[in-house]
Amino acid sequence: MTTVLAAAELVDRREILPGQWLQSYHAPGLASGSRAGQYVQLVPGATAGTILRSPFAINTADAATGIVTLHFRVSRQPTAWLAGLRPGDRIDLAGPLGRPFEVDPRGRHLLLVAGGLGIAGLRMLADEAVRAGRQVTLLFGARSAREVYPSSLLPDEVEYIVATEDGSLGHHGRVVDLAPDYEAWADQAFACGPKAMLAAVAVLAAGRRGRLGVATLGRKRGAGKIDPVGSPAARRKAFLQVAIEQDFGCAAGTCLGCVVMGASGTPLRACREGPVFAATEIDWERG
Amino acid sequence: MTTVLAAAELVDRREILPGQWLQSYHAPGLASGSRAGQYVQLVPGATAGTILRSPFAINTADAATGIVTLHFRVSRQPTAWLAGLRPGDRIDLAGPLGRPFEVDPRGRHLLLVAGGLGIAGLRMLADEAVRAGRQVTLLFGARSAREVYPSSLLPDEVEYIVATEDGSLGHHGRVVDLAPDYEAWADQAFACGPKAMLAAVAVLAAGRRGRLGVATLGRKRGAGKIDPVGSPAARRKAFLQVAIEQDFGCAAGTCLGCVVMGASGTPLRACREGPVFAATEIDWERG
Amino acid sequence: MQAAELLPAPAQVPPESVDLSVDIGRGLTLPNPILAASGPFGYGVEYAELVDLHRLGGICCRGTTLKPRLGNPGPRFVETPAGLLHAIGLQNPGVDAVIARYAETWASWTAPVVVNVAARSVRDFVEIARRLDGVPGVAAIELNLSCPNVDAGGSLFAADSSAAAEVTAAVRRATDLPLVVKLSPNVTEIRPIARAVAAAGADAVSAINAVAGVAIAQVAGGPSLLGDATGGLSGPAVKPIALRIVSEIVASVKIPVIAIGGVTSLADVLDFLAVGAVAVGVGSAVFADPGLPVRLVESLAETCGTQGMTSYRGLIRTAGARALPRPRGASA
Amino acid sequence: MQAAELLPAPAQVPPESVDLSVDIGRGLTLPNPILAASGPFGYGVEYAELVDLHRLGGICCRGTTLKPRLGNPGPRFVETPAGLLHAIGLQNPGVDAVIARYAETWASWTAPVVVNVAARSVRDFVEIARRLDGVPGVAAIELNLSCPNVDAGGSLFAADSSAAAEVTAAVRRATDLPLVVKLSPNVTEIRPIARAVAAAGADAVSAINAVAGVAIAQVAGGPSLLGDATGGLSGPAVKPIALRIVSEIVASVKIPVIAIGGVTSLADVLDFLAVGAVAVGVGSAVFADPGLPVRLVESLAETCGTQGMTSYRGLIRTAGARALPRPRGASA
Ligand SMILES: Cc1cc2nc3c(=O)[nH]c(=O)nc-3n(C[C@H](O)[C@H](O)[C@H](O)COP(=O)(O)OP(=O)(O)OC[C@H]3O[C@@H](n4cnc5c(N)ncnc54)[C@H](O)[C@@H]3O)c2cc1C
Ligand SMILES: Cc1cc2nc3c(=O)[nH]c(=O)nc-3n(C[C@H](O)[C@H](O)[C@H](O)COP(=O)(O)OP(=O)(O)OC[C@H]3O[C@@H](n4cnc5c(N)ncnc54)[C@H](O)[C@@H]3O)c2cc1C
Ligand SMILES: Cc1cc2nc3c(=O)[nH]c(=O)nc-3n(C[C@H](O)[C@H](O)[C@H](O)COP(=O)(O)O)c2cc1C
Ligand SMILES: Cc1cc2nc3c(=O)[nH]c(=O)nc-3n(C[C@H](O)[C@H](O)[C@H](O)COP(=O)(O)O)c2cc1C
Ligand code: FES
Ligand code: FES
């Protein structure tokens, strides 16, 4: 992984949902070197007034145009500052950082499960999968219709299913409720969103083999051989991969501010060993 | 004094000297209600990240156009933030605040002594005096030619004499050295700049009557009657008035962060009793 | 995505029906839990034109000493990152002048005025309290214990449980006014000090006073330290420190705690309530925004109303250390 | 407009000729006075690709305990205004693993590596020091005294002169390595503690460690306190506190003082030198800008050069309380 400090120029921006922005930056190096699941860090400018670099998922990256997009909700300083930028303004982004999603080459049916802004962590995977001719179903959960990701921003090929907690759009309930209907169909699943949601999806996935009694891609190849934690193979062979988004410090692996508890009892650094993990690599109870 | 919170829209800006900006704001209420020597406070926006409102002299105010100008050097956050604004951006200014210069109606010859950015505190007085048909000599001191206020920004009628500490332009030395040549000619003098400079000018002014042995306007009217500290009359009758610029807290008179020691042994609040004082109102040794 | 968000929205309560009153004890009830902290708000009168003073929960006036004080030479302020370092030096006209100039005006306000008192000996503290006792317009006394005790070699009253208790007990005997004791964060352990002043008769505790700090002021002739060498740091920078001290005090005394330190928003107010404060003081933030305390009162009432709460008291002490399992691993 | 500015500009000195070396004592000379403070810089190796490590004055590695520790559950960080609150909980693989994994690499670096040591008993501190003694690549030990002392009811070693002195003396006997003792700002009086560790054999003192603070983390299920209930506040917010503590230490001991706390710029470095520190540690600021410490070395050399200084030592201890007359006025 080569980490570059890329000067990125804002070329376009839209408020796609109330308080949520989609910004396009011209950053050719980043656009060509990134994979789905990776992230960038915003290097705070002199006036940003923050201590940490904020991580953002690489929402989309287009090597042809050199455009990388970020999707974020305006919250505090870093995002408020970002939202105040105007086309032509330049920022520094460090990246691509972290380990990407690994799709099994034989996988035909991909299930993507996004909670709220977690969509930003999965959006590029949808692009990659569609381009590779895979079938993609995206389950999306939000509090209410006002926070539902616009389907117009997704590739046409993606099957898009929405749940809202207040029932104002789609299924009345949580996105996790939708998942069981697709577990038999899917070869692999990928999730990004609040930790509690990821944990719920992980619990579902863990019980899947027992419920379905079917072979999975994962079982076909290499049961018995244990792949090292954090290895591409471990992720590629997993039924469920999750992208974990939480407060980062250094994003260089030094500060240990970002750890999640690993299933083996060793803390894992989300910034380095992640942000994408095989769900089975995480101790979901101790998180 | 009515203090308004004025929404001011940036309409123009120029870097008139390296790191020094002249910004024009459309703020009609402010433009029509302000007098030379008064100041405004910049109300920090959400992203300005500062605790205090920063005070700025009202550099010029034009009631006809509704334009107020500020002249500042980019230093830390508030000024860096100001310098980053673009035409069309709006800021909040509180003002006009503080007590203005008071020119004796009979004064014909006015001597203005500015040290560096102190020019911003005197600039409007030059306008007012020229408009009233008075003769104005402006003595200006800076470290070097690079910091000398451009004469093109002054009314043609103003006699402009420059001193630089490195001799790169005008008199080689300090602005205070120039003052003795004008003390006999001047009816009244007005100074703004670093405190040490003001103190030096004040010492000169104090010894003036003895040296010159001449009557001053001040002596002609009302010797014997003592005007209350901070009263317009006390300033109007003074040979020297100074505008004191130092760190302010509340600018409302409550916090006592801005006091200078008064000649009477009572601390005076620069934000309220000032920023313009008769030089004789200040205890220059204890400042 | 949190469990609570799935529950049906509770019925709203109109903001003006939300009970914001705070019982400080000894007959003092604040109309609401937002106070102007001592210092930045002066004597209140300076802001009478700008601010709806009667909407405030209370006003702590600037530090009042027995005799007049001229304070420190300038610079008295340095802005620091997210903070303000001040070294005013307790400039004030002395207790008699304060009473003469302001008490009558205060008596006409609905917001109770708490007179902040500073002294260098127990005797002086007592004498000031005596002079304030029974003066209409003086609703309570706040003892500023961040003062050097000349009878103990100049260490702060606030730094030592027995000195803090001694002065509290002595003032307690001298007046029937409600007594708030303001503690300093510049101590190794705040808990014994809080317990000592509570036991000595304080009706409430307020904290924090400013954190001791130093800044270099660039003045003619080279770098120099601010004011009196040590200044007081305040503002958002100190909020995490204040939150810690307040939670420690809440855990050790039963009397009401007024939290102060870095409040600039409703979120800050809610944080302090969450760790157990019953009221919150706003200090440095009034410099940038004198109207803030009143707006905080309004938004607190609105927030309660929106959540269907008839009193803000449901917001108090809702935070606890996380229930997650403690990490294993050998102790060091 | 200052007097100094009228003097003719002194002859410039090329930056590379400016002597930046710092004698810490017991044979340890830092190539320059800019260190990576313990924690944020990990073991240095993580930044080997990004940063010219050999340009640094020294690297303090993260806290090392006798046995491995898993640290606290998350959230471990909250950003606060101009600050960072952390509750890492000393996650580390234990001293033996640290030596096995990193010492050989450290030995190949020109920047000396100072191993930061944390323990909960004098015995453990001594044992860790013994294991580090004589290991090539370990240039010095920094005792992190902000640890609870299980033999004294859990109060911090750093909070008490005699506990601090005891552990310092014990480690002093166990190793010939240069010994830096890192003090905590969370004390009523730092001076006696600094004097005690100096008398007990510390070669240098470093300060400050993080300031104790709390933040509310909004987690599922309502507000909750960060990590271990109390976290450590660092970053620009604490700089005025660090500047105060460092000046107090400098005034009370003769051994070198390494200043840490909120450094983000050359101006901060100059401020700490001005109050008497001989070296400066950069902590939280490396998160946003890992290259900062090296740039500080360069700009320090340039600044000295421009001012015609052949050594940076002329910048040390140039600040004093202002010479202005003290205000009159009755004492309170
Ligand atoms: C790998 C990864 C990918 C991510 N991708 C995205 C993405 O694509 N889009 C997106 O929107 N977000 C993403 N996030 C989250 C993102 O980094 C920000 O945390 C999020 O956008 C919140 O915005 P913010 O930084 O402006 O505000 P906040 O996170 O709300 O605040 C900024 C800082 O303030 C601090 N803070 C929080 N509470 C307080 C308080 N009470 N007082 C003082 N300070 C406080 C926080 O610790 C934070 O460091 C990602 C995170 C990770 C780890
Ligand atoms: C009545 C009056 C009129 C004025 N008029 C003008 C004017 O017309 N033009 C003009 O340019 N200026 C003027 N000033 C000064 C002006 O208010 C600003 O102080 C000045 O412009 C400096 O800019 P700044 O605020 O960006 O930076 P600074 O003053 O350098 O810094 C901003 C804040 O940072 C603080 N600070 C300083 N040193 C440090 C440090 N080491 N660490 C952390 N924080 C520090 C300061 O206390 C200040 O509050 C005036 C002042 C007064 C009182
Ligand atoms: C300019 C100024 C003056 C102050 N004067 C006093 C005082 O006289 N008495 C007192 O008890 N506290 C005084 N304080 C402390 C504040 O009341 C408050 O405890 C502290 O500033 C922390 O709150 P803040 O962060 O909201 O400012 C003063 C603070 C400031 C900034
Ligand atoms: C994430 C983090 C981890 C830290 N770990 C240690 C540690 O293990 N040992 C130690 O002595 N200090 C530790 N510190 C404290 C720093 O070394 C430093 O003393 C403090 O953060 C103040 O400096 P700063 O403001 O430059 O960060 C840590 C600080 C941070 C932010
Ligand atoms: S964010 Fe520092 S180790 Fe992951
Ligand atoms: S700035 Fe507060 S009294 Fe003048």
XYZ file of C-alpha atoms in Angstrom, chain C residues 2-3 65-75 80-82 85 90 118-121 124 159 186-189 211-216 218-230 233 236-241 243-244 247-248 271 274-275 318-322 324-332, chain D residues 2-3 65-75 80-82 85 90 118-121 124 159 186-189 211-216 218-230 233 236-241 243-244 247-248 271 274-275 318-322 324-332:
150
model
C -30.331 3.547 18.576
C -32.923 1.616 20.470
C -12.891 42.063 48.017
C -13.036 43.934 51.290
C -10.988 46.896 50.091
C -10.758 48.233 46.530
C -8.179 46.569 44.285
C -6.594 47.973 41.144
C -5.769 44.601 39.660
C -2.796 43.590 37.550
C -0.969 45.609 34.941
C -1.676 44.601 31.337
C -1.682 42.496 29.274
C -5.027 30.568 23.596
C -6.258 27.664 21.490
C -9.965 27.354 22.323
C -5.928 33.135 29.778
C -9.440 40.957 41.043
C -12.547 36.840 47.415
C -10.196 37.409 50.320
C -6.811 36.449 51.635
C -7.765 35.609 55.182
C -11.687 39.165 55.580
C -5.989 23.635 47.761
C -5.775 23.003 40.421
C -5.641 20.253 43.019
C -4.507 16.676 43.158
C -7.773 15.436 44.629
C -7.183 26.415 35.450
C -3.753 27.799 36.298
C -1.793 28.500 33.168
C 0.871 30.683 31.664
C 1.268 32.259 28.266
C 4.101 34.154 26.776
C 5.277 39.185 23.136
C 5.917 42.634 24.555
C 8.608 45.161 23.767
C 11.924 43.930 25.106
C 11.396 40.225 24.522
C 9.096 37.478 25.687
C 7.418 37.889 29.024
C 4.893 35.966 31.049
C 1.309 37.075 31.242
C 0.293 39.372 34.053
C 0.903 37.958 37.463
C 3.098 35.165 36.020
C 0.227 32.712 36.364
C -7.335 29.443 31.715
C -13.885 25.409 25.716
C -10.307 24.180 26.158
C -10.970 23.423 29.825
C -14.346 21.767 29.448
C -13.044 18.174 29.685
C -11.260 19.137 32.891
C -16.470 17.707 33.335
C -14.053 15.481 35.227
C -18.303 14.342 38.094
C -15.851 13.745 40.925
C -23.087 17.122 29.257
C -25.524 14.311 32.488
C -22.620 14.019 34.930
C -27.801 10.234 33.113
C -24.180 9.414 32.236
C -22.327 6.466 33.626
C -19.135 4.709 32.727
C -19.803 2.325 29.886
C -18.736 -2.759 28.366
C -16.609 -5.478 29.899
C -13.336 -4.259 31.317
C -10.358 -5.350 29.261
C -8.487 -8.371 30.423
C -4.723 -8.314 30.345
C -2.151 -8.413 33.080
C -2.005 -5.361 35.245
C 1.221 -3.509 34.690
C 10.897 47.295 19.474
C 14.310 48.402 20.616
C 4.607 -2.400 30.974
C 6.041 -5.586 32.429
C 3.299 -7.856 31.073
C 1.224 -7.339 27.945
C -1.862 -5.156 28.307
C -4.927 -5.059 26.068
C -5.917 -1.531 26.987
C -9.378 -0.035 27.336
C -12.483 -0.776 25.319
C -13.426 1.923 22.821
C -14.169 4.716 22.294
C -12.400 18.226 22.221
C -11.973 21.907 21.461
C -8.301 22.290 20.465
C -9.015 13.155 25.124
C -1.593 1.429 28.013
C 4.687 2.375 33.195
C 3.961 0.171 36.183
C 1.763 -0.084 39.222
C 4.397 -0.918 41.790
C 7.551 -3.672 38.515
C 0.850 12.796 42.892
C -2.737 16.843 37.890
C -1.263 17.962 41.186
C -1.730 20.848 43.538
C 1.979 21.649 43.679
C -4.340 16.459 31.924
C -7.083 14.402 33.522
C -10.387 15.025 31.813
C -13.706 13.505 30.923
C -15.885 13.711 27.854
C -19.308 12.403 27.196
C -22.676 9.593 22.645
C -22.999 5.833 22.369
C -26.033 3.650 21.890
C -28.083 3.659 25.056
C -27.461 7.248 26.089
C -24.565 9.373 27.178
C -21.569 7.641 28.651
C -18.168 8.686 29.880
C -15.095 8.112 27.789
C -13.211 4.893 28.286
C -11.890 4.408 31.765
C -14.130 7.210 33.096
C -11.149 9.568 33.137
C -6.382 15.630 27.658
C -3.017 22.853 22.036
C -5.753 23.239 24.655
C -3.331 22.231 27.409
C -0.353 24.292 26.317
C -0.909 27.120 28.816
C -1.068 24.516 31.576
C 3.864 26.237 30.112
C 2.942 26.937 33.713
C 8.159 27.118 34.367
C 7.448 25.964 37.902
C 7.763 29.575 24.237
C 11.782 30.782 26.808
C 10.463 29.485 30.132
C 14.586 34.320 28.128
C 11.134 34.977 29.573
C 10.608 36.633 32.895
C 7.662 38.185 34.607
C 7.205 41.673 33.276
C 6.294 46.715 35.024
C 5.566 48.046 38.495
C 3.182 45.860 40.488
C -0.224 47.440 40.929
C -0.901 49.257 44.142
C -4.228 48.758 45.830
C -5.222 47.238 49.120
C -4.696 43.553 49.416
C -7.957 41.711 49.680
